[in-house]
Amino acid sequence: AQSVTQLDSQVPVFEEAPVELRCNYSSSVSVYLFWYVQYPNQGLQLLLKYLSGSTLVKSINGFEAEFNKSQTSFHLRKPSVHISDTAEYFCAVTRAAGNKLTFGGGTRVLVKP
Amino acid sequence: ETGVTQSPTHLIKTRGQQVTLRCSSQSGHNTVSWYQQALGQGPQFIFQYYREEENGRGNFPPRFSGLQFPNYSSELNVNALELDDSALYLCASSAGTGVTDTQYFGPGTRLTVL
């Protein structure tokens, strides 16, 4: 069985400040890792994913995440947030056999002006 | 190209009733996955359909059932509704079932059970 833990349920942050959202996973087999974002009243959108190769992956809107196998973590960071980054962020894993996702509980980011 | 759509947007039912939720997959996608997102929690995998066959199921009772049609749209049926079934139900479609097949989510159907 696999599980995902997002250590912070809410993260308030000021505009243009950096933010880090923590994600740890547990699994007895190799996993693949994802971050999804859910804007208010919308469905989930894929932000970035780690499947293989470089452990540092980046999104087109300035987010990045680093896969750390020894610490079983996949933390999400952005050096400077905007008001429009206000959303809920979900870390998810899937096993090698397919794309069925196991999600963490989510981290709500509130960007303040 | 249209994205994933779901209907209805909102639904109110009473305990013991039955409900059907619908999902239209993105053009070119043959796989649909359903998730339940309770308030304040992350989505939980219910089941997945690939080319009209069930391809895996999460930890949900048999009163949660599904169907996928030849055009790859899908239905989620829930019988004997319970209060705890109140949640946002998300549908996601993908071009396949492999790890590289990204899931694209619809906006969800919010079900309230009274």
Short mmCIF file of C-alpha atoms in Angstrom, two decimals:
data_model
loop_
_atom_site.label_atom_id
_atom_site.label_comp_id
_atom_site.label_asym_id
_atom_site.label_seq_id
_atom_site.Cartn_x
_atom_site.Cartn_y
_atom_site.Cartn_z
CA ALA A 1 0.00 0.00 0.00
CA GLN A 2 1.12 3.56 -0.54
CA SER A 3 0.25 6.78 1.21
CA VAL A 4 0.96 10.45 0.82
CA THR A 5 1.34 12.96 3.63
CA GLN A 6 1.17 16.70 3.13
CA LEU A 7 2.46 18.14 6.34
CA ASP A 8 0.81 21.55 6.13
CA SER A 9 -2.94 21.91 5.67
CA GLN A 10 -2.71 25.69 5.17
CA VAL A 11 0.13 28.01 4.19
CA PRO A 12 -0.45 31.77 4.28
CA VAL A 13 2.19 33.70 2.36
CA PHE A 14 2.69 37.29 1.22
CA GLU A 15 2.83 38.16 -2.45
CA GLU A 16 6.34 37.92 -3.94
CA ALA A 17 7.55 35.80 -1.00
CA PRO A 18 8.79 32.23 -1.50
CA VAL A 19 6.68 29.21 -0.60
CA GLU A 20 7.43 25.55 0.03
CA LEU A 21 4.78 22.84 0.25
CA ARG A 22 5.93 19.61 1.82
CA CYS A 23 5.02 16.15 0.60
CA ASN A 24 6.23 12.79 1.89
CA TYR A 25 5.21 9.41 0.57
CA SER A 26 5.49 5.84 1.70
CA SER A 27 5.59 2.89 -0.63
CA SER A 28 7.25 -0.47 -0.82
CA VAL A 29 7.66 -0.18 -4.58
CA SER A 30 8.83 2.46 -7.01
CA VAL A 31 6.44 5.33 -7.39
CA TYR A 32 5.90 8.24 -9.69
CA LEU A 33 5.04 11.62 -8.23
CA PHE A 34 2.74 14.45 -9.18
CA TRP A 35 1.58 17.83 -7.99
CA TYR A 36 -1.93 18.95 -8.93
CA VAL A 37 -3.49 22.37 -8.30
CA GLN A 38 -7.17 23.05 -7.68
CA TYR A 39 -8.34 26.63 -8.12
CA PRO A 40 -11.61 27.63 -6.43
CA ASN A 41 -14.62 25.93 -8.03
CA GLN A 42 -12.49 24.16 -10.61
CA GLY A 43 -11.20 20.66 -11.22
CA LEU A 44 -7.65 19.50 -10.66
CA GLN A 45 -4.92 20.57 -13.06
CA LEU A 46 -1.55 18.86 -13.38
CA LEU A 47 1.22 21.20 -12.25
CA LEU A 48 4.26 18.96 -12.69
CA LYS A 49 5.36 15.36 -12.46
CA TYR A 50 8.39 13.19 -11.83
CA LEU A 51 8.62 9.96 -13.79
CA SER A 52 12.36 9.46 -14.27
CA GLY A 53 15.55 11.29 -15.07
CA SER A 54 16.46 14.57 -13.41
CA THR A 55 15.12 14.72 -9.89
CA LEU A 56 14.32 18.43 -10.26
CA VAL A 57 11.20 19.09 -12.31
CA LYS A 58 9.73 22.45 -13.22
CA SER A 59 6.37 23.82 -14.32
CA ILE A 60 5.74 26.56 -16.84
CA ASN A 61 4.50 28.99 -14.18
CA GLY A 62 7.57 28.99 -11.96
CA PHE A 63 6.96 26.06 -9.60
CA GLU A 64 9.54 23.34 -9.11
CA ALA A 65 9.73 20.12 -7.13
CA GLU A 66 12.59 17.83 -6.23
CA PHE A 67 12.31 14.08 -5.87
CA ASN A 68 14.37 12.86 -2.93
CA LYS A 69 14.32 9.07 -2.78
CA SER A 70 16.29 8.75 0.46
CA GLN A 71 13.91 11.09 2.28
CA THR A 72 10.84 9.87 0.35
CA SER A 73 9.88 13.44 -0.34
CA PHE A 74 8.68 15.54 -3.26
CA HIS A 75 8.45 19.10 -1.94
CA LEU A 76 7.02 21.87 -4.13
CA ARG A 77 8.59 25.34 -4.19
CA LYS A 78 8.12 28.69 -5.83
CA PRO A 79 10.60 31.53 -5.26
CA SER A 80 8.04 34.33 -5.63
CA VAL A 81 4.27 33.82 -5.46
CA HIS A 82 1.47 35.83 -7.04
CA ILE A 83 -2.06 36.44 -5.88
CA SER A 84 -3.19 34.09 -8.66
CA ASP A 85 -1.33 31.20 -6.97
CA THR A 86 -4.02 31.12 -4.29
CA ALA A 87 -5.35 27.57 -4.58
CA GLU A 88 -5.22 24.12 -3.05
CA TYR A 89 -2.28 21.95 -3.97
CA PHE A 90 -2.32 18.17 -3.93
CA CYS A 91 0.63 15.81 -4.01
CA ALA A 92 -0.09 12.40 -5.55
CA VAL A 93 1.68 9.15 -6.33
CA THR A 94 1.07 6.27 -8.65
CA ARG A 95 2.74 2.92 -8.95
CA ALA A 96 4.56 1.72 -12.03
CA ALA A 97 1.65 -0.45 -13.13
CA GLY A 98 -0.68 2.39 -14.05
CA ASN A 99 -1.98 5.89 -13.53
CA LYS A 100 -4.41 5.43 -10.64
CA LEU A 101 -3.54 8.23 -8.25
CA THR A 102 -3.23 8.25 -4.48
CA PHE A 103 -3.54 11.80 -3.18
CA GLY A 104 -2.42 13.57 -0.06
CA GLY A 105 -4.81 15.65 1.99
CA GLY A 106 -3.94 18.91 0.23
CA THR A 107 -2.33 22.19 1.23
CA ARG A 108 -4.32 25.38 0.92
CA VAL A 109 -2.14 28.33 -0.14
CA LEU A 110 -3.47 31.80 0.55
CA VAL A 111 -1.41 34.57 -1.02
CA LYS A 112 -1.88 37.91 0.72
CA PRO A 113 -1.12 41.30 -0.89
CA GLU B 1 -10.93 20.07 -28.55
CA THR B 2 -13.32 19.92 -25.60
CA GLY B 3 -12.13 19.06 -22.14
CA VAL B 4 -13.66 16.73 -19.59
CA THR B 5 -17.22 17.65 -18.70
CA GLN B 6 -19.41 16.40 -15.88
CA SER B 7 -23.12 16.63 -15.16
CA PRO B 8 -24.91 17.69 -13.14
CA THR B 9 -22.88 20.38 -11.37
CA HIS B 10 -24.75 20.02 -8.11
CA LEU B 11 -27.14 17.42 -6.78
CA ILE B 12 -29.12 17.02 -3.57
CA LYS B 13 -30.46 13.60 -2.58
CA THR B 14 -31.83 12.01 0.54
CA ARG B 15 -30.47 9.01 2.38
CA GLY B 16 -31.37 5.72 0.73
CA GLN B 17 -31.86 7.16 -2.73
CA GLN B 18 -29.85 6.30 -5.82
CA VAL B 19 -27.84 8.71 -7.98
CA THR B 20 -26.18 8.68 -11.41
CA LEU B 21 -23.35 11.03 -12.29
CA ARG B 22 -22.09 11.49 -15.82
CA CYS B 23 -18.75 12.23 -17.40
CA SER B 24 -17.72 12.98 -20.97
CA SER B 25 -14.09 12.26 -21.62
CA GLN B 26 -11.71 14.43 -23.57
CA SER B 27 -11.52 13.74 -27.30
CA GLY B 28 -9.17 10.84 -28.08
CA HIS B 29 -9.22 9.45 -24.53
CA ASN B 30 -10.28 5.85 -23.84
CA THR B 31 -9.83 5.74 -20.06
CA VAL B 32 -11.97 7.28 -17.33
CA SER B 33 -11.20 7.32 -13.61
CA TRP B 34 -13.54 8.41 -10.84
CA TYR B 35 -12.52 9.97 -7.53
CA GLN B 36 -14.41 11.03 -4.41
CA GLN B 37 -13.24 14.20 -2.66
CA ALA B 38 -14.81 14.71 0.76
CA LEU B 39 -14.76 18.21 2.19
CA GLY B 40 -11.28 19.18 3.34
CA GLN B 41 -9.66 16.00 2.04
CA GLY B 42 -7.76 14.83 -1.00
CA PRO B 43 -9.48 12.85 -3.76
CA GLN B 44 -9.82 9.10 -3.25
CA PHE B 45 -9.75 6.67 -6.18
CA ILE B 46 -13.06 4.87 -6.73
CA PHE B 47 -12.49 2.95 -9.97
CA GLN B 48 -11.17 3.18 -13.50
CA TYR B 49 -12.65 2.11 -16.83
CA TYR B 50 -10.58 1.30 -19.90
CA ARG B 51 -12.32 0.57 -23.19
CA GLU B 52 -15.61 -0.26 -21.43
CA GLU B 53 -14.06 -2.65 -18.89
CA GLU B 54 -13.35 -1.97 -15.21
CA ASN B 55 -9.59 -1.66 -14.73
CA GLY B 56 -9.09 -1.46 -11.01
CA ARG B 57 -11.12 -0.40 -8.01
CA GLY B 58 -10.35 1.43 -4.80
CA ASN B 59 -11.68 0.70 -1.33
CA PHE B 60 -15.34 1.47 -2.02
CA PRO B 61 -18.36 -0.79 -1.40
CA PRO B 62 -20.24 -2.50 -4.25
CA ARG B 63 -23.05 0.05 -4.08
CA PHE B 64 -20.63 2.25 -6.02
CA SER B 65 -20.78 1.01 -9.61
CA GLY B 66 -19.84 2.35 -12.99
CA LEU B 67 -20.20 2.02 -16.68
CA GLN B 68 -18.27 3.16 -19.73
CA PHE B 69 -19.94 3.54 -23.09
CA PRO B 70 -18.55 2.91 -26.61
CA ASN B 71 -17.86 6.65 -27.00
CA TYR B 72 -15.82 6.38 -23.75
CA SER B 73 -18.14 8.56 -21.70
CA SER B 74 -18.87 7.15 -18.29
CA GLU B 75 -21.40 6.97 -15.47
CA LEU B 76 -20.95 6.57 -11.74
CA ASN B 77 -23.92 5.07 -9.91
CA VAL B 78 -24.33 5.08 -6.16
CA ASN B 79 -27.13 3.07 -4.55
CA ALA B 80 -28.54 3.34 -1.04
CA LEU B 81 -27.00 6.76 -0.44
CA GLU B 82 -25.51 7.46 2.97
CA LEU B 83 -24.75 10.81 4.59
CA ASP B 84 -21.01 10.13 4.20
CA ASP B 85 -21.43 9.97 0.43
CA SER B 86 -21.70 13.75 0.42
CA ALA B 87 -18.64 14.87 -1.53
CA LEU B 88 -17.28 16.29 -4.77
CA TYR B 89 -17.08 13.53 -7.37
CA LEU B 90 -14.33 14.03 -9.90
CA CYS B 91 -13.96 12.32 -13.22
CA ALA B 92 -10.65 12.20 -15.06
CA SER B 93 -9.92 10.98 -18.56
CA SER B 94 -6.65 9.87 -20.09
CA ALA B 95 -5.32 8.45 -23.34
CA GLY B 96 -4.50 5.16 -21.63
CA THR B 97 -3.76 3.50 -18.32
CA GLY B 98 0.01 3.88 -18.26
CA VAL B 99 1.95 6.03 -15.85
CA THR B 100 2.81 8.46 -18.66
CA ASP B 101 -0.89 8.93 -19.54
CA THR B 102 -1.78 12.15 -17.77
CA GLN B 103 -5.20 12.35 -16.19
CA TYR B 104 -7.29 15.40 -17.08
CA PHE B 105 -9.95 16.25 -14.54
CA GLY B 106 -13.42 17.62 -14.98
CA PRO B 107 -14.88 20.31 -12.69
CA GLY B 108 -16.73 17.74 -10.58
CA THR B 109 -20.25 17.08 -9.36
CA ARG B 110 -21.04 18.15 -5.82
CA LEU B 111 -23.38 15.65 -4.19
CA THR B 112 -25.17 16.49 -0.97
CA VAL B 113 -27.00 13.71 0.86
CA LEU B 114 -29.55 14.83 3.46
#
